[in-house]
Coordinates of C-alpha atoms and ligand atoms in Angstrom, one line a residue:
X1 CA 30.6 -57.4 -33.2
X2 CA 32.7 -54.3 -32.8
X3 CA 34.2 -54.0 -29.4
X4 CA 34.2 -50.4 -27.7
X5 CA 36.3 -48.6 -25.5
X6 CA 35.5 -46.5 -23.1
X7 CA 38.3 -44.5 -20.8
X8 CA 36.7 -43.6 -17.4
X9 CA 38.7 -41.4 -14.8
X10 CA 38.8 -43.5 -11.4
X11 CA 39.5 -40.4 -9.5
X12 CA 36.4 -38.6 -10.1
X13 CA 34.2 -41.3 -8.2
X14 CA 33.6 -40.9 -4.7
X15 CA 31.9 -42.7 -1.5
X16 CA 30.4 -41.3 1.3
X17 CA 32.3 -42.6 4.0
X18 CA 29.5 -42.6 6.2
X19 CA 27.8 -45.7 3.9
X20 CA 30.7 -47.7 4.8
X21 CA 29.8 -51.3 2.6
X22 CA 26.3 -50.9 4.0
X23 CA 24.9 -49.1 1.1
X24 CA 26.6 -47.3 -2.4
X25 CA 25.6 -43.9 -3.8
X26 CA 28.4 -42.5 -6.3
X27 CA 29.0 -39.4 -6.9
X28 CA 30.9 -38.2 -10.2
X29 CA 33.3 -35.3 -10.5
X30 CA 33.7 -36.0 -14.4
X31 CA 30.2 -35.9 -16.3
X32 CA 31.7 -38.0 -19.0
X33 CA 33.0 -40.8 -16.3
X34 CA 29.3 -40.7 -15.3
X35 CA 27.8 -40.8 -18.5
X36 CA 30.2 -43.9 -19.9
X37 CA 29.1 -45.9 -17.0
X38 CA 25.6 -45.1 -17.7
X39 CA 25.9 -46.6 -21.1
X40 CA 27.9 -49.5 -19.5
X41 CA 24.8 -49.8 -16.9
X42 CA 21.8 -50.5 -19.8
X43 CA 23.5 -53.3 -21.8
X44 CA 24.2 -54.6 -18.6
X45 CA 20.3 -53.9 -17.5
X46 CA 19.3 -55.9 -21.4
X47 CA 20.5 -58.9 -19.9
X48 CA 21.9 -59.6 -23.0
X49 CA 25.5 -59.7 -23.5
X50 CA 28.7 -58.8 -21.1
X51 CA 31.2 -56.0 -20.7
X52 CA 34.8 -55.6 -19.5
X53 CA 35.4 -53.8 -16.7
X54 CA 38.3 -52.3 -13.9
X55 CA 38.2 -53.9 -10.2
X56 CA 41.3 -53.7 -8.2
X57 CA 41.9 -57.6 -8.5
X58 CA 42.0 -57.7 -12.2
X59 CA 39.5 -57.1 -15.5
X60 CA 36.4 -58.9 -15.1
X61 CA 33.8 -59.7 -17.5
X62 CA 30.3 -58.9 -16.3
X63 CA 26.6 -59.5 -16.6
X64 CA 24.0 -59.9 -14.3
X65 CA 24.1 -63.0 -12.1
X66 CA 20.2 -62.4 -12.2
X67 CA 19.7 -64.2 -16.0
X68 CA 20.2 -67.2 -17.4
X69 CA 21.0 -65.7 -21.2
X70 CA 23.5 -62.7 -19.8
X71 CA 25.4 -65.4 -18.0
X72 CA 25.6 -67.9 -20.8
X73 CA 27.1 -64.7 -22.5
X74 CA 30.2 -64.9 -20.3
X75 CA 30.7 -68.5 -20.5
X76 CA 30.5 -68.7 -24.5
X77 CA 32.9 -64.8 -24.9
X78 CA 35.4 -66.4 -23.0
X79 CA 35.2 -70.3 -23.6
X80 CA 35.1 -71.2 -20.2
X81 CA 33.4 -74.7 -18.8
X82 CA 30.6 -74.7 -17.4
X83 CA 31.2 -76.5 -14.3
X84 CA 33.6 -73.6 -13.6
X85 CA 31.1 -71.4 -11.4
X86 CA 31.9 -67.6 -11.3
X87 CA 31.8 -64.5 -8.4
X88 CA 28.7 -62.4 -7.8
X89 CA 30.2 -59.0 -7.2
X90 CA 27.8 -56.7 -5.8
X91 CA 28.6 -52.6 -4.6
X92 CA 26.7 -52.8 -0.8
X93 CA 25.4 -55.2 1.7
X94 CA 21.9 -53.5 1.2
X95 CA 22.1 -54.5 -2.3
X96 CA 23.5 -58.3 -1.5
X97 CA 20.7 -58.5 0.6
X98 CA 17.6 -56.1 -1.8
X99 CA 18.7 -58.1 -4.6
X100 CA 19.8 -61.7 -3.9
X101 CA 19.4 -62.9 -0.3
X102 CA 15.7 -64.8 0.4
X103 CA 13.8 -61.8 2.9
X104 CA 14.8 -64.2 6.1
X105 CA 18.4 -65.1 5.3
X106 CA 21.5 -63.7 7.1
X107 CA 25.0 -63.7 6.6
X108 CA 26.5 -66.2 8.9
X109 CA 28.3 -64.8 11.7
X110 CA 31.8 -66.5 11.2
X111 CA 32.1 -64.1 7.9
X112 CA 31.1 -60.8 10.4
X113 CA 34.9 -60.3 11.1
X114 CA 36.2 -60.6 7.7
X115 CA 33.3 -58.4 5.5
X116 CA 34.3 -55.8 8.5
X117 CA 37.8 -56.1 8.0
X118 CA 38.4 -56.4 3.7
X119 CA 35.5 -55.4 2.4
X120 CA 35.2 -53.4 0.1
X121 CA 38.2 -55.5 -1.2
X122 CA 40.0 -58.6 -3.2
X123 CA 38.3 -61.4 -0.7
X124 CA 35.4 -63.9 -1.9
X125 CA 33.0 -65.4 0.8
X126 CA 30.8 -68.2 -0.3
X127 CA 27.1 -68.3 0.8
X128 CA 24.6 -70.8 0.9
X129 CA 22.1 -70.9 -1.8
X130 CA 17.8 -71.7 -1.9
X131 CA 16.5 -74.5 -4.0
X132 CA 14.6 -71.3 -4.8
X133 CA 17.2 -68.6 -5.3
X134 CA 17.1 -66.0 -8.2
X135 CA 20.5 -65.8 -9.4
X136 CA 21.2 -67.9 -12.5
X137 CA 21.7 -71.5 -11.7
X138 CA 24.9 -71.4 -14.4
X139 CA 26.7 -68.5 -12.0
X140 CA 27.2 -72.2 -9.3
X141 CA 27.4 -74.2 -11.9
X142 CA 25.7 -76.9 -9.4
X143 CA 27.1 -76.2 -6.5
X144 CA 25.1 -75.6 -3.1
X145 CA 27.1 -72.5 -2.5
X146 CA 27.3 -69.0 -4.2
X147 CA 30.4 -66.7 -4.3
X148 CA 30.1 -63.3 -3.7
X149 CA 32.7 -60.3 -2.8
X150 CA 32.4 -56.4 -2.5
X151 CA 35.2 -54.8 -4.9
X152 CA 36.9 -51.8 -3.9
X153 CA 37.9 -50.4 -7.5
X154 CA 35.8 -47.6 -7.7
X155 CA 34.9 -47.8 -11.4
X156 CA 33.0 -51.6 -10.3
X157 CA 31.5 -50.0 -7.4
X158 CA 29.9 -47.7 -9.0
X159 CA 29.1 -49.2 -12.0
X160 CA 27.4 -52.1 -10.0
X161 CA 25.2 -49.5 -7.9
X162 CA 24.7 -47.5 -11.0
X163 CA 22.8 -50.5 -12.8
X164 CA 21.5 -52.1 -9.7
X165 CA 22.3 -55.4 -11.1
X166 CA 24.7 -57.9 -9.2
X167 CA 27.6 -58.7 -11.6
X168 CA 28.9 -62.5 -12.6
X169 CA 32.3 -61.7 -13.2
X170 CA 35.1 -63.8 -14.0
X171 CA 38.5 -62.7 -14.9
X172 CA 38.1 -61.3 -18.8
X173 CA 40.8 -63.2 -20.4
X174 CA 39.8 -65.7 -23.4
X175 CA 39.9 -69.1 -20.8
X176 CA 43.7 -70.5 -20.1
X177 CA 45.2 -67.4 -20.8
X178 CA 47.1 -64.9 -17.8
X179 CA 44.4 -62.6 -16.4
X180 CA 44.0 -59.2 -17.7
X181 CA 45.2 -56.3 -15.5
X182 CA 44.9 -53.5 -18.6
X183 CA 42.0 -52.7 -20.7
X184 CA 44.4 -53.5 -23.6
X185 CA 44.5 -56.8 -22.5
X186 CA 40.5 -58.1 -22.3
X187 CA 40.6 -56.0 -25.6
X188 CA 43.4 -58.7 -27.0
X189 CA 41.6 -61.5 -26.0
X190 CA 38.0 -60.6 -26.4
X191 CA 37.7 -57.9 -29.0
X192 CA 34.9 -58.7 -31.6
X193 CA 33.2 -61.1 -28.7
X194 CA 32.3 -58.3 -26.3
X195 CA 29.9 -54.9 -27.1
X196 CA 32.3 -52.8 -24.4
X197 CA 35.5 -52.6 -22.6
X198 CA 35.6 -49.6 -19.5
X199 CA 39.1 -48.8 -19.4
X200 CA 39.6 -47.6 -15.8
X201 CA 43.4 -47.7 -15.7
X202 CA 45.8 -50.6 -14.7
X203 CA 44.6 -53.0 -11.7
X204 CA 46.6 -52.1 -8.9
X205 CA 46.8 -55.8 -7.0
X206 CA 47.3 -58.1 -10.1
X207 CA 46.1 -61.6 -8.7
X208 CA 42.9 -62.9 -8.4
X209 CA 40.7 -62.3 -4.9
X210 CA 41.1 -64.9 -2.5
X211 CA 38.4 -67.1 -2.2
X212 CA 37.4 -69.0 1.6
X213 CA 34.4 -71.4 2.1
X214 CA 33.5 -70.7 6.4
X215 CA 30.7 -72.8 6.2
X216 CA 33.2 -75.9 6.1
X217 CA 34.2 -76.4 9.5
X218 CA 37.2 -75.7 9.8
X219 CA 36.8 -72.9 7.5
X220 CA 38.8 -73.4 3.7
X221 CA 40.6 -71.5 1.4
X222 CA 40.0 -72.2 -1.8
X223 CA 42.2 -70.0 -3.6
X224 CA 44.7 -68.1 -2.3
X225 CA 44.9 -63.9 -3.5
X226 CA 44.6 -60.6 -3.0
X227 CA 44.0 -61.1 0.8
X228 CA 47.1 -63.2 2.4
X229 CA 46.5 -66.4 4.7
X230 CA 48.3 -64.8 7.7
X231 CA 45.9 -61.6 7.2
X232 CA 42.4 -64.2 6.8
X233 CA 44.1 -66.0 10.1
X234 CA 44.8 -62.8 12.4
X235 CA 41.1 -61.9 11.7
X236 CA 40.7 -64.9 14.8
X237 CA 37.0 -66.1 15.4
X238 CA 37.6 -69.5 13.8
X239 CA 39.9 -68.3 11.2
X240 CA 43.0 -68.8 12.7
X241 CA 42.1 -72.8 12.4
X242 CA 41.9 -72.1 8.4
X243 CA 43.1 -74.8 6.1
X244 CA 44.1 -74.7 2.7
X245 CA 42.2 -77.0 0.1
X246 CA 44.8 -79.5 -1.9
X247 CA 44.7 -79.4 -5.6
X248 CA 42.6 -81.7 -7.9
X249 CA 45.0 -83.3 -9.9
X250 CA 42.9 -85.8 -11.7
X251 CA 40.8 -84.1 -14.5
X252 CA 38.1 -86.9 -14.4
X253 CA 37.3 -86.6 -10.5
X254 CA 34.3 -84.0 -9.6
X255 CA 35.3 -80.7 -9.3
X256 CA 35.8 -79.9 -5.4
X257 CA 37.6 -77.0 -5.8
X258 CA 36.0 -75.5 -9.1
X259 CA 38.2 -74.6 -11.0
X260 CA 41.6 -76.2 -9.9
X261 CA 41.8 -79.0 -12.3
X262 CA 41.9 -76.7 -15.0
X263 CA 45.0 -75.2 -16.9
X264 CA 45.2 -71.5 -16.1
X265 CA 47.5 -67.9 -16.7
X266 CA 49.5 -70.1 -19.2
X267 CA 51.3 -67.8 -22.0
X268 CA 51.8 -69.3 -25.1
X269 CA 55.8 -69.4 -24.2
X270 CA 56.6 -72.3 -22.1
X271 CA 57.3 -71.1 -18.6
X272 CA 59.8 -72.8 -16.4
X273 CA 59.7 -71.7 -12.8
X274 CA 62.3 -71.8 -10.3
X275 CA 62.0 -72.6 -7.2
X276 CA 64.9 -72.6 -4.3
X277 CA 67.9 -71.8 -6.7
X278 CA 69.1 -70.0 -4.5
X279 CA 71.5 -66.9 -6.5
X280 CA 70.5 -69.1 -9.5
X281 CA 73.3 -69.0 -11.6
X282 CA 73.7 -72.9 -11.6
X283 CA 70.2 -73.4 -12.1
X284 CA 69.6 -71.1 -14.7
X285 CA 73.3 -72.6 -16.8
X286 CA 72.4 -76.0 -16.8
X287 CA 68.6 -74.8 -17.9
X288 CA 69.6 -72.8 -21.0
X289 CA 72.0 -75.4 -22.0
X290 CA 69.0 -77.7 -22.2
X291 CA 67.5 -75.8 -24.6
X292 CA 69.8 -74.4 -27.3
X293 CA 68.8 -72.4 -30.2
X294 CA 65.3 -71.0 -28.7
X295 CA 64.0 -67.6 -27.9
X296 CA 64.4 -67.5 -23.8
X297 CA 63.1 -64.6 -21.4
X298 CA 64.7 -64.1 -17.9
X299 CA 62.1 -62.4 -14.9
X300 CA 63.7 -61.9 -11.7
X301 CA 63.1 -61.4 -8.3
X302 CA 65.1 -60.5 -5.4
X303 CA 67.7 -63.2 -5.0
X304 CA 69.4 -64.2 -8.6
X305 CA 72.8 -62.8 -9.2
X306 CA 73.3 -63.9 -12.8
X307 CA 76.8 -62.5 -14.3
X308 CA 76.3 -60.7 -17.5
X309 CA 77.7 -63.0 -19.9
X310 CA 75.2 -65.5 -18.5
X311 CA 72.5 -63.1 -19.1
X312 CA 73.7 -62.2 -22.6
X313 CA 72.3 -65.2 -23.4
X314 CA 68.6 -64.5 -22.9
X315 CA 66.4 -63.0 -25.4
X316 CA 65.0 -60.4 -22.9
X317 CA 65.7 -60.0 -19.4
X318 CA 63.4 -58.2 -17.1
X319 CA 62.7 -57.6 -13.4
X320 CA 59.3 -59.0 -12.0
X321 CA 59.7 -56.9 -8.7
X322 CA 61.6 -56.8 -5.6
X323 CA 59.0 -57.6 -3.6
X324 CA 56.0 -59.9 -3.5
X325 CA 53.3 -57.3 -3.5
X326 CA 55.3 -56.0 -7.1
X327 CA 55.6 -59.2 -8.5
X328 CA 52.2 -60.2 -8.1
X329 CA 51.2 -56.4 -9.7
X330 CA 53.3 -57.2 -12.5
X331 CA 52.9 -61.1 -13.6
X332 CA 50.6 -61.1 -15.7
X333 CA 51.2 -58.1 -17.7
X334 CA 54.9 -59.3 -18.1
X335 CA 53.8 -62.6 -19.2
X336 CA 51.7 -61.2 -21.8
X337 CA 54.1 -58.8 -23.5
X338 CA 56.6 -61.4 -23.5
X339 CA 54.1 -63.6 -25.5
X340 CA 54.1 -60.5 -28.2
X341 CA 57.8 -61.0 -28.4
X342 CA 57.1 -64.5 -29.0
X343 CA 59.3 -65.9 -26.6
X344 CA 60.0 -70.1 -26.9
X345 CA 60.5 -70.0 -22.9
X346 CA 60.3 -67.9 -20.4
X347 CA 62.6 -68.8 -17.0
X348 CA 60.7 -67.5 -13.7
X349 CA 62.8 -66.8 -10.5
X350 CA 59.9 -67.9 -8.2
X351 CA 59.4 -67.0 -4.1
X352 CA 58.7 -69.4 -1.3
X353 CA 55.4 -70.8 -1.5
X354 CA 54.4 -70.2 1.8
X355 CA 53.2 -66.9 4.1
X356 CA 52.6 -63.9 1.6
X357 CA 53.9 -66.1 -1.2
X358 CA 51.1 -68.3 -1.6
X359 CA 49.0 -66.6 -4.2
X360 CA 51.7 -65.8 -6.4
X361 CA 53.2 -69.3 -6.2
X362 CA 50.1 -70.9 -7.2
X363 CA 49.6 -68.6 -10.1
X364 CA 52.9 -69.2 -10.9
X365 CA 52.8 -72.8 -10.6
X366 CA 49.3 -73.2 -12.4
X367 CA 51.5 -71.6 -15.6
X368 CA 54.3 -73.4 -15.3
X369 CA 55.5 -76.0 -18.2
X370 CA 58.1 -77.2 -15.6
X371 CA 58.9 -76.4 -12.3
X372 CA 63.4 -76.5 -11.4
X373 CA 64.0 -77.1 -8.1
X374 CA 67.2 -78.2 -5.4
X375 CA 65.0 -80.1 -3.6
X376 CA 64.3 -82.4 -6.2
X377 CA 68.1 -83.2 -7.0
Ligands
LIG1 O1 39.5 -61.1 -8.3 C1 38.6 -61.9 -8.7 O2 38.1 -62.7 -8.0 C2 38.2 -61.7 -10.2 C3 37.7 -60.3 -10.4 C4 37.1 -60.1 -11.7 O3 36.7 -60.1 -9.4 N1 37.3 -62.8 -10.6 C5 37.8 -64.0 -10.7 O4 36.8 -64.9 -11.1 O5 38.9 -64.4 -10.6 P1 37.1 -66.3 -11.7 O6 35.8 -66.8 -12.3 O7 38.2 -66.3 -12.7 O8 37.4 -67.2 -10.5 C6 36.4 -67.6 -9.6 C7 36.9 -68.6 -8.6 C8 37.2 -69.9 -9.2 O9 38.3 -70.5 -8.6 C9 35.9 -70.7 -8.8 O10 36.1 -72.1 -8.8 C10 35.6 -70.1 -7.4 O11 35.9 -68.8 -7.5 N2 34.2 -70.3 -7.1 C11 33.2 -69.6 -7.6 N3 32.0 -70.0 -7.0 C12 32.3 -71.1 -6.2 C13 31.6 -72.0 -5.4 N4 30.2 -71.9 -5.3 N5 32.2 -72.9 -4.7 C14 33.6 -73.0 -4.8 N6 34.4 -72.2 -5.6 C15 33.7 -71.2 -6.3
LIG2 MG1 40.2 -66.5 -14.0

């Protein structure tokens, strides 16, 4: 299959602000960004296979939720399991409700507060779903719930109004590898296994949306992201009693947590993560002597001081970001072009895994060979 590329300018969709998330009507500025999503919007109406596409999280890979076949075409492009279930994405409430939800059913009110407050944007709410629902059974993979968000990139907005079609979309990287944030990167992964790419430009947030379950009581996340846990508690109404759901270590236990037990953003390089190093230079000494003669990559945050001849002997040292909200951009696009310099390791100054560095610990942790830490000495 040859894989196509199609280059789409953001910044020539707009939204009546009036719509709010209630309902989506695009309107293009650029007659070719219009006419490349229109192409994107009838393979996605065939039902038939999936496409790579922009949102502000990072590159999904959609088809319609609405079909057994174009959702077994995600599953089998990508190689992911099956009892891995995916996100619904859909542009509008109107359309969530026209195109999904049974005539009678309503959003329960303890989500109210959060669609309000980040939707559009990078948070996933789960719903209940019928015995007699239309989406494909394989986009819950047997759970009782359905995920579903509202994206804010404007090139999945539209294109998800423009075909009218809610979009299954996980993350379009081939399964295990770092998410894609560039077009360039599904294309790595996926080229010759997908019909079309829509290459919208780089995905501003980097990680994953977050993904909270309020029909526990109390309410769970289940994965932290784009969204932090302090900005899911401030929203009040029975969030501020959220709790955060514990790993699955055991790969034989049913899957609680979809999706936790398995490994994830790993680059082929091994990565070892360091956690509370403080300027790091100790940390990072008695690391490299441990493995002599290899290919090693330095990223750093905001706290290592490492003297130059220290440095001297890494492979490649780069800068993930001086802040959180940079490092998370960054991650995975760094750990993918250090794979193409075919590192042996790659040494990770890490961020306390707590407040606003919860998502990018846990993606950092999920790809790390071996974590270094003071606490454990
Ligand atoms: O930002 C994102 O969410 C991206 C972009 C493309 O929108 N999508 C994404 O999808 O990350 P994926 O499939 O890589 O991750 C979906 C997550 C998994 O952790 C999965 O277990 C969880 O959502 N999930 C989906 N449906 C669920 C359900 N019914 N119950 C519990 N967890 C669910
Ligand atoms: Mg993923």
């Amino acid at each position: 299959m040859n894989t196509k590329i199609l280059h789409v300018d953001p910044s020539s969709i707009r939204f009546n602000k009036d719509e709010g998330i209630e309902t989506c009507t695009p309107v293009f500025t650029d007659p070719k960004t219009k006419s490349y999503l229109e192409e994107a919007s009838s393979i996605l109406r065939s039902h038939k296979s999936c496409i790579g596409f922009p949102t502000e999280t990072v590159y999904g890979l959609g088809a319609s939720s609405l079909s057994d076949e174009s959702v077994k075409s995600i599953y089998s492009a990508k190689n992911r399991p099956l009892d891995n279930p995916l996100i619904t994405h859909v542009a509008s409430l109107s359309q969530l409700h026209r195109r999904i939800l049974p005539p009678s059913a309503r959003i329960p009110d303890i989500y109210l507060p959060l669609i309000e407050k980040f939707w559009p944007g990078p948070l996933t709410i789960l719903l209940p779903v019928e015995d007699d629902t239309i989406l494909s059974r394989l986009t819950t993979a047997g759970q009782d719930t359905f995920a579903v968000r509202i994206p804010s990139h404007p090139v999945a907005r539209a294109l998800i109004a423009m075909s009218d079609e809610p979009l299954a979309a996980p993350s379009a990287n081939a399964s295990t590898r770092p998410s894609p944030t560039l077009a360039e990167h599904v294309y790595h992964d996926l080229r010759g296994r997908i019909p079309l790419i829509i290459d919208g430009g780089p995905s501003n947030v980097g990680l994953e949306s977050s993904v909270v379950n309020g029909l526990t009581n109390p309410p769970m996340l289940l994965r932290p992201g784009g969204i932090s846990l302090k900005q899911i508690q401030e929203v009040g109404h029975g969030w501020e009693n959220i709790i955060t759901a514990k790993k699955t270590a055991n790969a034989s236990e049913p899957v609680r947590t979809p999706g936790m037990k398995y490994k994830h953003y790993s680059p082929t390089a091994k990565v070892i993560l360091f956690v509370k190093c403080g300027d790091g230079v100790k940390a990072i000494q008695e690391a490299l002597s441990r493995y002599p003669n290899s290919n090693i990559a330095l990223l750093t945050g905001s706290k290592f001081e490492i003297p130059e001849n220290v440095l001297a002997q890494f492979a490649i040292v780069d800068h993930l970001g001086s802040t959180i909200t940079e490092m998370s951009h960054n991650l995975f696009a760094k750990l993918r072009s250090l794979d193409e310099n075919n590192m042996d390791y790659i040494f990770i100054e890490g961020v306390p895994d707590a407040g606003e560095g919860l998502a990018l610990m846990n993606r950092l942790s999920k790809a790390a060979h071996e974590t270094i830490s003071n606490d454990s000495k």
